[in-house]
Amino acid sequence: MALSLKKHEMPVQDPQVRAHNFDEVALGYDEETAVAEAERCLHCKVPQCRKGCPVSVDIPEFIGKIKERDFDGAIEKIKEANALPAVCGRVCPQENQCEKYCVLAKKGESVGIGRLERYVADRYMAKNEEVKPIEYAADAQKVAVIGSGPSGLSCAGDLAKKGYKVTVFEALHKAGGVLSYGIPEFRLPKDEVVKKEIDNIAKLGVKFELNSVAGRLFTVDELMEEEGFDAVFIGTGAGLPRFQGIPGESLSGVYSANEFLTRCNLMKAYKFPEYATPIKIGKKVAVIGGGNVAMDAARTALRLGAEKVYIVYRRSEAELPARKEEVEHAKEEGIEFKLLNNPVEILGDENGWVKGMRCIKMELGEPDESGRRRPVAVAGSEFDLDVETVIVSIGTGPNPIISQTTPGLDTTKRGNIAADEETGATSKPGVFAGGDIVTGAATVILAMGAGRKAAAAIDEYLKSKR
Amino acid sequence: MFKILKKEELSPSVYSMDIEAPRVAKKCLAGQFIILRVDEEGERIPLTIANFDREKGIINIVFQVIGASTMALAAKEAGESIVDFAGPLGQPSKIKKFDGTVVVVGGGIGVAPTFPIARAMKEAGNKVIAIMGAKTKDILIMEKEMSEVTDEILITTDDGSRGIKGFVTYAVQELVNRGEKIAQITAIGPVIMMKSVADATRELGIPTVVSLNPIMVDGTGMCGGCRVTVGDETKFACVDGPEFDGHKVDFPELMSRQRMYRDMEAEEKDHICRIGLGRK
Ligand SMILES: Cc1cc2nc3c(=O)[nH]c(=O)nc-3n(C[C@H](O)[C@H](O)[C@H](O)COP(=O)(O)OP(=O)(O)OC[C@H]3O[C@@H](n4cnc5c(N)ncnc54)[C@H](O)[C@@H]3O)c2cc1C
Ligand SMILES: Cc1cc2nc3c(=O)[nH]c(=O)nc-3n(C[C@H](O)[C@H](O)[C@H](O)COP(=O)(O)OP(=O)(O)OC[C@H]3O[C@@H](n4cnc5c(N)ncnc54)[C@H](O)[C@@H]3O)c2cc1C
Ligand code: SF4
Ligand code: SF4
Ligand code: FES
């Protein structure tokens, strides 16, 4: 049988239908499709794909197990490296990671590694297998994990399995970090995927203390000196949204993507007034930015009833940082991309509400430090976009609460926590950090990897203290 | 779950509640706030800490029923619980011994959050005067408590039914007229009141702190919804504030942003009323 140059297609909800609901867009492979897709893998002796995976999932091995229909074996293989496969299979930017390096990508399409990972993980989850609680030694050492995003969750899970008593402190009323408040339901189902992952970690015996803002309710020093924690992991995420600093950003109708998505995902504003948190959406919406967050905001706006949604991005399509699949899905759903355009002012009406956005056309000039061609404004090319809502999604800067209240914890010039890349060790003994608070906004898989590396390093550190 | 230990109606539609929250009570300081959710469908509402008892592990909040969420909270009785209570949030008030009198100005329920500040200022060795404003005498709150922690209280009512007739700014002017050397004023209340106090003290050259109440969601420095403009800089009230230099705050912008959900809130209140007080 000649191998297809194309991946097996992912069944998806019809774009016309899904643009009006919050149900998951991609429906997942069935068993036959998964096995057929697995057949495409050549089991390379030197698998290039693994080099592209930040946590080096043993890709050919797990795909081999799928071929044999040994799905339990496949999930075991994946879990050796990846603590959150149902999440990563859905949200990893595979086209820049594992799949980019797959040999098949040279001639056609790579193996659908992410899709296979998701299939195996979903299948395992559906079994609802009992998680065995850990039996902790009476004198087990205690570790505090601050933040319950992917870095904190994976750090907590690994440490619990090693026999440490772990407490996760989370500022919000719900665990999960960006998985709960940022990435929308239609890309990452909350009850079926996120909640289950968290419940499984809780079943290991990890305690979750919600509504607990570290740096305010307690300091890192107090955790170690007064509450008896032997080590602390900080995984508090990317922090405060940035704004461009253009006129009009304080008008009513201007949201940061974080606020917009938090209202919708965490507070379920799309079910208002059954849920008490409101969200305002105009008929026409502009989202500024080109990353995953911008795509999520735009597609959420559409689902909340906006008639026209623009993505306004200052570079060209090739530079869009979002996952390729999300860009494609957004286009199918009717989001209009205004590329090579930069907002210069948000226009308000007499009541302080947004009534439009002035943009200027850009062209690509010489490459900048990042190697990408720098967008430069085309003089005199301003035009007004008719919108009532503007969602700003141009990145985040670190949250200051913990660094301000933890003496001896060094930060970088940008205000991120300075931590060793391999171990997560910070300048403060016993304190480790990882994920977006260290790297700036990155990816789930990197945050998860950082949490696991830190767990290994914390284990070493605590063994030496015993 | 966080238990309501005590509930009291201070004046029509203004309630005081004691909430059992030992960890928050252990750490909180004057000027900080909490965020609570009444039930699983509830929104996150910020309320200033009006009092605390570290030994008993109690936080006291004083709130006015103005919309659906505060209505749902008011429907809860002592002995019942609310689902979430996070704090202390925000930067504490800067308490120290000043060279001169410290004045706290509370308008309406804004009196409540000035109480712990007045007490802390007094404990720091300051002469403290409280100005308490209300529309009319029946809705004055916490007069007794306030008089216990200050050297003097001045009451103003819009209708003249108690104390000085007129706004709190009149009382400030009166203090200045009588030669009181004021080192700092902390004003908390409706935005329009804080603006008038700040406008008046700018001319008088009195440093003035105000506590801002923009719309918030997380209260931890993640969403950016609480942004306010202070001296041409964008600040986040939940992590940089809530207290700011009143002479630098862009009040009109704050007022405009606070109105953002007004029509939807009316719809929500209506929904809550139709399904009965409180959601559960
Ligand atoms: C809308 C959106 C879409 C995204 N899409 C993708 C995608 O498709 N693919 C991908 O790989 N990545 C994506 N990302 C990025 C990815 O989600 C993050 O890189 C990842 O979640 C970072 O994990 P983390 O553990 O470092 O922090 P987070 O997930 O941010 O979690 C941090 C947690 O710490 C808590 N916290 C903060 N401060 C405190 C404190 N003082 N005390 C206690 N708790 C605290 C926060 O409330 C939060 O729950 C997206 C991000 C967003 C916002
Ligand atoms: C730091 C801070 C401290 C506060 N302290 C107190 C206090 O001690 N006592 C008190 O009675 N009120 C206080 N407030 C205001 C209180 O949070 C609002 O009155 C409450 O959220 C209204 O909710 P609602 O659903 O009943 O009314 P809604 O009908 O939803 O809202 C009425 C008005 O309240 C404001 N508001 C609504 N939601 C929020 C929100 N999530 N955050 C902030 N403001 C909002 C808006 O101006 C809105 O127009 C404080 C606000 C802040 C930000
Ligand atoms: S974790 Fe992400 S990068 Fe690694 S194999 Fe899975 S999908 Fe690819
Ligand atoms: S590079 Fe592609 S074909 Fe080779 S092992 Fe990896 S997934 Fe299979
Ligand atoms: S309330 Fe969200 S950043 Fe302040």
mmCIF file with all atom_site columns, N, CA, C and O in Angstrom, chain B residues 107-133:
data_model
loop_
_atom_site.group_PDB
_atom_site.id
_atom_site.type_symbol
_atom_site.label_atom_id
_atom_site.label_alt_id
_atom_site.label_comp_id
_atom_site.label_asym_id
_atom_site.label_entity_id
_atom_site.label_seq_id
_atom_site.pdbx_PDB_ins_code
_atom_site.Cartn_x
_atom_site.Cartn_y
_atom_site.Cartn_z
_atom_site.occupancy
_atom_site.B_iso_or_equiv
_atom_site.pdbx_formal_charge
_atom_site.auth_seq_id
_atom_site.auth_comp_id
_atom_site.auth_asym_id
_atom_site.auth_atom_id
_atom_site.pdbx_PDB_model_num
ATOM 1   N N  . GLY B 1 107 ? -17.197 58.794 52.533 1.00 0.00 ? 107 GLY B N  1
ATOM 2   C CA . GLY B 1 107 ? -18.508 59.203 52.045 1.00 0.00 ? 107 GLY B CA 1
ATOM 3   C C  . GLY B 1 107 ? -19.395 57.987 51.887 1.00 0.00 ? 107 GLY B C  1
ATOM 4   O O  . GLY B 1 107 ? -18.986 57.004 51.286 1.00 0.00 ? 107 GLY B O  1
ATOM 5   N N  . GLY B 1 108 ? -20.612 58.024 52.443 1.00 0.00 ? 108 GLY B N  1
ATOM 6   C CA . GLY B 1 108 ? -21.528 56.882 52.337 1.00 0.00 ? 108 GLY B CA 1
ATOM 7   C C  . GLY B 1 108 ? -20.901 55.665 52.981 1.00 0.00 ? 108 GLY B C  1
ATOM 8   O O  . GLY B 1 108 ? -20.336 55.743 54.074 1.00 0.00 ? 108 GLY B O  1
ATOM 9   N N  . ILE B 1 109 ? -20.928 54.523 52.265 1.00 0.00 ? 109 ILE B N  1
ATOM 10  C CA . ILE B 1 109 ? -20.313 53.329 52.837 1.00 0.00 ? 109 ILE B CA 1
ATOM 11  C C  . ILE B 1 109 ? -18.793 53.412 52.795 1.00 0.00 ? 109 ILE B C  1
ATOM 12  O O  . ILE B 1 109 ? -18.109 52.554 53.337 1.00 0.00 ? 109 ILE B O  1
ATOM 13  N N  . GLY B 1 110 ? -18.253 54.432 52.137 1.00 0.00 ? 110 GLY B N  1
ATOM 14  C CA . GLY B 1 110 ? -16.804 54.665 52.144 1.00 0.00 ? 110 GLY B CA 1
ATOM 15  C C  . GLY B 1 110 ? -16.277 54.898 53.553 1.00 0.00 ? 110 GLY B C  1
ATOM 16  O O  . GLY B 1 110 ? -15.067 54.826 53.791 1.00 0.00 ? 110 GLY B O  1
ATOM 17  N N  . VAL B 1 111 ? -17.162 55.163 54.490 1.00 0.00 ? 111 VAL B N  1
ATOM 18  C CA . VAL B 1 111 ? -16.744 55.305 55.886 1.00 0.00 ? 111 VAL B CA 1
ATOM 19  C C  . VAL B 1 111 ? -16.105 53.997 56.361 1.00 0.00 ? 111 VAL B C  1
ATOM 20  O O  . VAL B 1 111 ? -15.095 54.006 57.070 1.00 0.00 ? 111 VAL B O  1
ATOM 21  N N  . ALA B 1 112 ? -16.697 52.882 55.957 1.00 0.00 ? 112 ALA B N  1
ATOM 22  C CA . ALA B 1 112 ? -16.219 51.589 56.462 1.00 0.00 ? 112 ALA B CA 1
ATOM 23  C C  . ALA B 1 112 ? -14.742 51.355 56.162 1.00 0.00 ? 112 ALA B C  1
ATOM 24  O O  . ALA B 1 112 ? -13.972 51.062 57.074 1.00 0.00 ? 112 ALA B O  1
ATOM 25  N N  . PRO B 1 113 ? -14.314 51.476 54.907 1.00 0.00 ? 113 PRO B N  1
ATOM 26  C CA . PRO B 1 113 ? -12.889 51.227 54.655 1.00 0.00 ? 113 PRO B CA 1
ATOM 27  C C  . PRO B 1 113 ? -11.949 52.258 55.281 1.00 0.00 ? 113 PRO B C  1
ATOM 28  O O  . PRO B 1 113 ? -10.753 51.977 55.439 1.00 0.00 ? 113 PRO B O  1
ATOM 29  N N  . THR B 1 114 ? -12.458 53.448 55.658 1.00 0.00 ? 114 THR B N  1
ATOM 30  C CA . THR B 1 114 ? -11.544 54.403 56.304 1.00 0.00 ? 114 THR B CA 1
ATOM 31  C C  . THR B 1 114 ? -11.307 54.015 57.757 1.00 0.00 ? 114 THR B C  1
ATOM 32  O O  . THR B 1 114 ? -10.352 54.490 58.373 1.00 0.00 ? 114 THR B O  1
ATOM 33  N N  . PHE B 1 115 ? -12.176 53.152 58.295 1.00 0.00 ? 115 PHE B N  1
ATOM 34  C CA . PHE B 1 115 ? -12.062 52.818 59.711 1.00 0.00 ? 115 PHE B CA 1
ATOM 35  C C  . PHE B 1 115 ? -10.718 52.160 60.073 1.00 0.00 ? 115 PHE B C  1
ATOM 36  O O  . PHE B 1 115 ? -9.999  52.644 60.947 1.00 0.00 ? 115 PHE B O  1
ATOM 37  N N  . PRO B 1 116 ? -10.322 51.066 59.383 1.00 0.00 ? 116 PRO B N  1
ATOM 38  C CA . PRO B 1 116 ? -9.032  50.477 59.772 1.00 0.00 ? 116 PRO B CA 1
ATOM 39  C C  . PRO B 1 116 ? -7.856  51.403 59.508 1.00 0.00 ? 116 PRO B C  1
ATOM 40  O O  . PRO B 1 116 ? -6.837  51.323 60.209 1.00 0.00 ? 116 PRO B O  1
ATOM 41  N N  . ILE B 1 117 ? -7.999  52.288 58.533 1.00 0.00 ? 117 ILE B N  1
ATOM 42  C CA . ILE B 1 117 ? -6.909  53.225 58.251 1.00 0.00 ? 117 ILE B CA 1
ATOM 43  C C  . ILE B 1 117 ? -6.786  54.223 59.404 1.00 0.00 ? 117 ILE B C  1
ATOM 44  O O  . ILE B 1 117 ? -5.692  54.497 59.919 1.00 0.00 ? 117 ILE B O  1
ATOM 45  N N  . ALA B 1 118 ? -7.953  54.757 59.846 1.00 0.00 ? 118 ALA B N  1
ATOM 46  C CA . ALA B 1 118 ? -7.953  55.702 60.962 1.00 0.00 ? 118 ALA B CA 1
ATOM 47  C C  . ALA B 1 118 ? -7.335  55.054 62.199 1.00 0.00 ? 118 ALA B C  1
ATOM 48  O O  . ALA B 1 118 ? -6.487  55.643 62.878 1.00 0.00 ? 118 ALA B O  1
ATOM 49  N N  . ARG B 1 119 ? -7.735  53.806 62.439 1.00 0.00 ? 119 ARG B N  1
ATOM 50  C CA . ARG B 1 119 ? -7.228  53.119 63.633 1.00 0.00 ? 119 ARG B CA 1
ATOM 51  C C  . ARG B 1 119 ? -5.713  52.931 63.551 1.00 0.00 ? 119 ARG B C  1
ATOM 52  O O  . ARG B 1 119 ? -4.978  53.196 64.503 1.00 0.00 ? 119 ARG B O  1
ATOM 53  N N  . ALA B 1 120 ? -5.243  52.498 62.374 1.00 0.00 ? 120 ALA B N  1
ATOM 54  C CA . ALA B 1 120 ? -3.806  52.275 62.224 1.00 0.00 ? 120 ALA B CA 1
ATOM 55  C C  . ALA B 1 120 ? -3.036  53.588 62.328 1.00 0.00 ? 120 ALA B C  1
ATOM 56  O O  . ALA B 1 120 ? -1.951  53.644 62.903 1.00 0.00 ? 120 ALA B O  1
ATOM 57  N N  . MET B 1 121 ? -3.589  54.644 61.775 1.00 0.00 ? 121 MET B N  1
ATOM 58  C CA . MET B 1 121 ? -2.938  55.955 61.850 1.00 0.00 ? 121 MET B CA 1
ATOM 59  C C  . MET B 1 121 ? -2.857  56.412 63.307 1.00 0.00 ? 121 MET B C  1
ATOM 60  O O  . MET B 1 121 ? -1.869  56.996 63.742 1.00 0.00 ? 121 MET B O  1
ATOM 61  N N  . LYS B 1 122 ? -3.916  56.127 64.036 1.00 0.00 ? 122 LYS B N  1
ATOM 62  C CA . LYS B 1 122 ? -3.940  56.503 65.460 1.00 0.00 ? 122 LYS B CA 1
ATOM 63  C C  . LYS B 1 122 ? -2.887  55.696 66.213 1.00 0.00 ? 122 LYS B C  1
ATOM 64  O O  . LYS B 1 122 ? -2.100  56.252 67.007 1.00 0.00 ? 122 LYS B O  1
ATOM 65  N N  . GLU B 1 123 ? -2.859  54.395 65.936 1.00 0.00 ? 123 GLU B N  1
ATOM 66  C CA . GLU B 1 123 ? -1.885  53.546 66.630 1.00 0.00 ? 123 GLU B CA 1
ATOM 67  C C  . GLU B 1 123 ? -0.451  53.950 66.307 1.00 0.00 ? 123 GLU B C  1
ATOM 68  O O  . GLU B 1 123 ? 0.455   53.730 67.112 1.00 0.00 ? 123 GLU B O  1
ATOM 69  N N  . ALA B 1 124 ? -0.255  54.576 65.135 1.00 0.00 ? 124 ALA B N  1
ATOM 70  C CA . ALA B 1 124 ? 1.089   55.023 64.759 1.00 0.00 ? 124 ALA B CA 1
ATOM 71  C C  . ALA B 1 124 ? 1.438   56.354 65.426 1.00 0.00 ? 124 ALA B C  1
ATOM 72  O O  . ALA B 1 124 ? 2.498   56.926 65.163 1.00 0.00 ? 124 ALA B O  1
ATOM 73  N N  . GLY B 1 125 ? 0.528   56.843 66.254 1.00 0.00 ? 125 GLY B N  1
ATOM 74  C CA . GLY B 1 125 ? 0.839   58.040 67.032 1.00 0.00 ? 125 GLY B CA 1
ATOM 75  C C  . GLY B 1 125 ? 0.363   59.349 66.428 1.00 0.00 ? 125 GLY B C  1
ATOM 76  O O  . GLY B 1 125 ? 0.766   60.432 66.867 1.00 0.00 ? 125 GLY B O  1
ATOM 77  N N  . ASN B 1 126 ? -0.521  59.274 65.445 1.00 0.00 ? 126 ASN B N  1
ATOM 78  C CA . ASN B 1 126 ? -0.997  60.502 64.811 1.00 0.00 ? 126 ASN B CA 1
ATOM 79  C C  . ASN B 1 126 ? -2.231  61.058 65.501 1.00 0.00 ? 126 ASN B C  1
ATOM 80  O O  . ASN B 1 126 ? -2.990  60.327 66.144 1.00 0.00 ? 126 ASN B O  1
ATOM 81  N N  . LYS B 1 127 ? -2.419  62.358 65.367 1.00 0.00 ? 127 LYS B N  1
ATOM 82  C CA . LYS B 1 127 ? -3.722  62.932 65.665 1.00 0.00 ? 127 LYS B CA 1
ATOM 83  C C  . LYS B 1 127 ? -4.597  62.643 64.450 1.00 0.00 ? 127 LYS B C  1
ATOM 84  O O  . LYS B 1 127 ? -4.227  62.953 63.318 1.00 0.00 ? 127 LYS B O  1
ATOM 85  N N  . VAL B 1 128 ? -5.751  62.000 64.674 1.00 0.00 ? 128 VAL B N  1
ATOM 86  C CA . VAL B 1 128 ? -6.586  61.586 63.551 1.00 0.00 ? 128 VAL B CA 1
ATOM 87  C C  . VAL B 1 128 ? -7.978  62.209 63.657 1.00 0.00 ? 128 VAL B C  1
ATOM 88  O O  . VAL B 1 128 ? -8.622  62.146 64.701 1.00 0.00 ? 128 VAL B O  1
ATOM 89  N N  . ILE B 1 129 ? -8.407  62.839 62.585 1.00 0.00 ? 129 ILE B N  1
ATOM 90  C CA . ILE B 1 129 ? -9.764  63.382 62.513 1.00 0.00 ? 129 ILE B CA 1
ATOM 91  C C  . ILE B 1 129 ? -10.501 62.655 61.385 1.00 0.00 ? 129 ILE B C  1
ATOM 92  O O  . ILE B 1 129 ? -9.951  62.471 60.298 1.00 0.00 ? 129 ILE B O  1
ATOM 93  N N  . ALA B 1 130 ? -11.731 62.236 61.694 1.00 0.00 ? 130 ALA B N  1
ATOM 94  C CA . ALA B 1 130 ? -12.527 61.574 60.656 1.00 0.00 ? 130 ALA B CA 1
ATOM 95  C C  . ALA B 1 130 ? -13.647 62.495 60.207 1.00 0.00 ? 130 ALA B C  1
ATOM 96  O O  . ALA B 1 130 ? -14.346 63.090 61.037 1.00 0.00 ? 130 ALA B O  1
ATOM 97  N N  . ILE B 1 131 ? -13.797 62.608 58.906 1.00 0.00 ? 131 ILE B N  1
ATOM 98  C CA . ILE B 1 131 ? -14.941 63.312 58.344 1.00 0.00 ? 131 ILE B CA 1
ATOM 99  C C  . ILE B 1 131 ? -15.843 62.253 57.737 1.00 0.00 ? 131 ILE B C  1
ATOM 100 O O  . ILE B 1 131 ? -15.391 61.423 56.942 1.00 0.00 ? 131 ILE B O  1
ATOM 101 N N  . MET B 1 132 ? -17.093 62.238 58.187 1.00 0.00 ? 132 MET B N  1
ATOM 102 C CA . MET B 1 132 ? -18.020 61.210 57.715 1.00 0.00 ? 132 MET B CA 1
ATOM 103 C C  . MET B 1 132 ? -19.193 61.883 57.035 1.00 0.00 ? 132 MET B C  1
ATOM 104 O O  . MET B 1 132 ? -19.906 62.656 57.667 1.00 0.00 ? 132 MET B O  1
ATOM 105 N N  . GLY B 1 133 ? -19.383 61.569 55.766 1.00 0.00 ? 133 GLY B N  1
ATOM 106 C CA . GLY B 1 133 ? -20.465 62.211 55.023 1.00 0.00 ? 133 GLY B CA 1
ATOM 107 C C  . GLY B 1 133 ? -21.561 61.235 54.666 1.00 0.00 ? 133 GLY B C  1
ATOM 108 O O  . GLY B 1 133 ? -21.306 60.065 54.438 1.00 0.00 ? 133 GLY B O  1
#
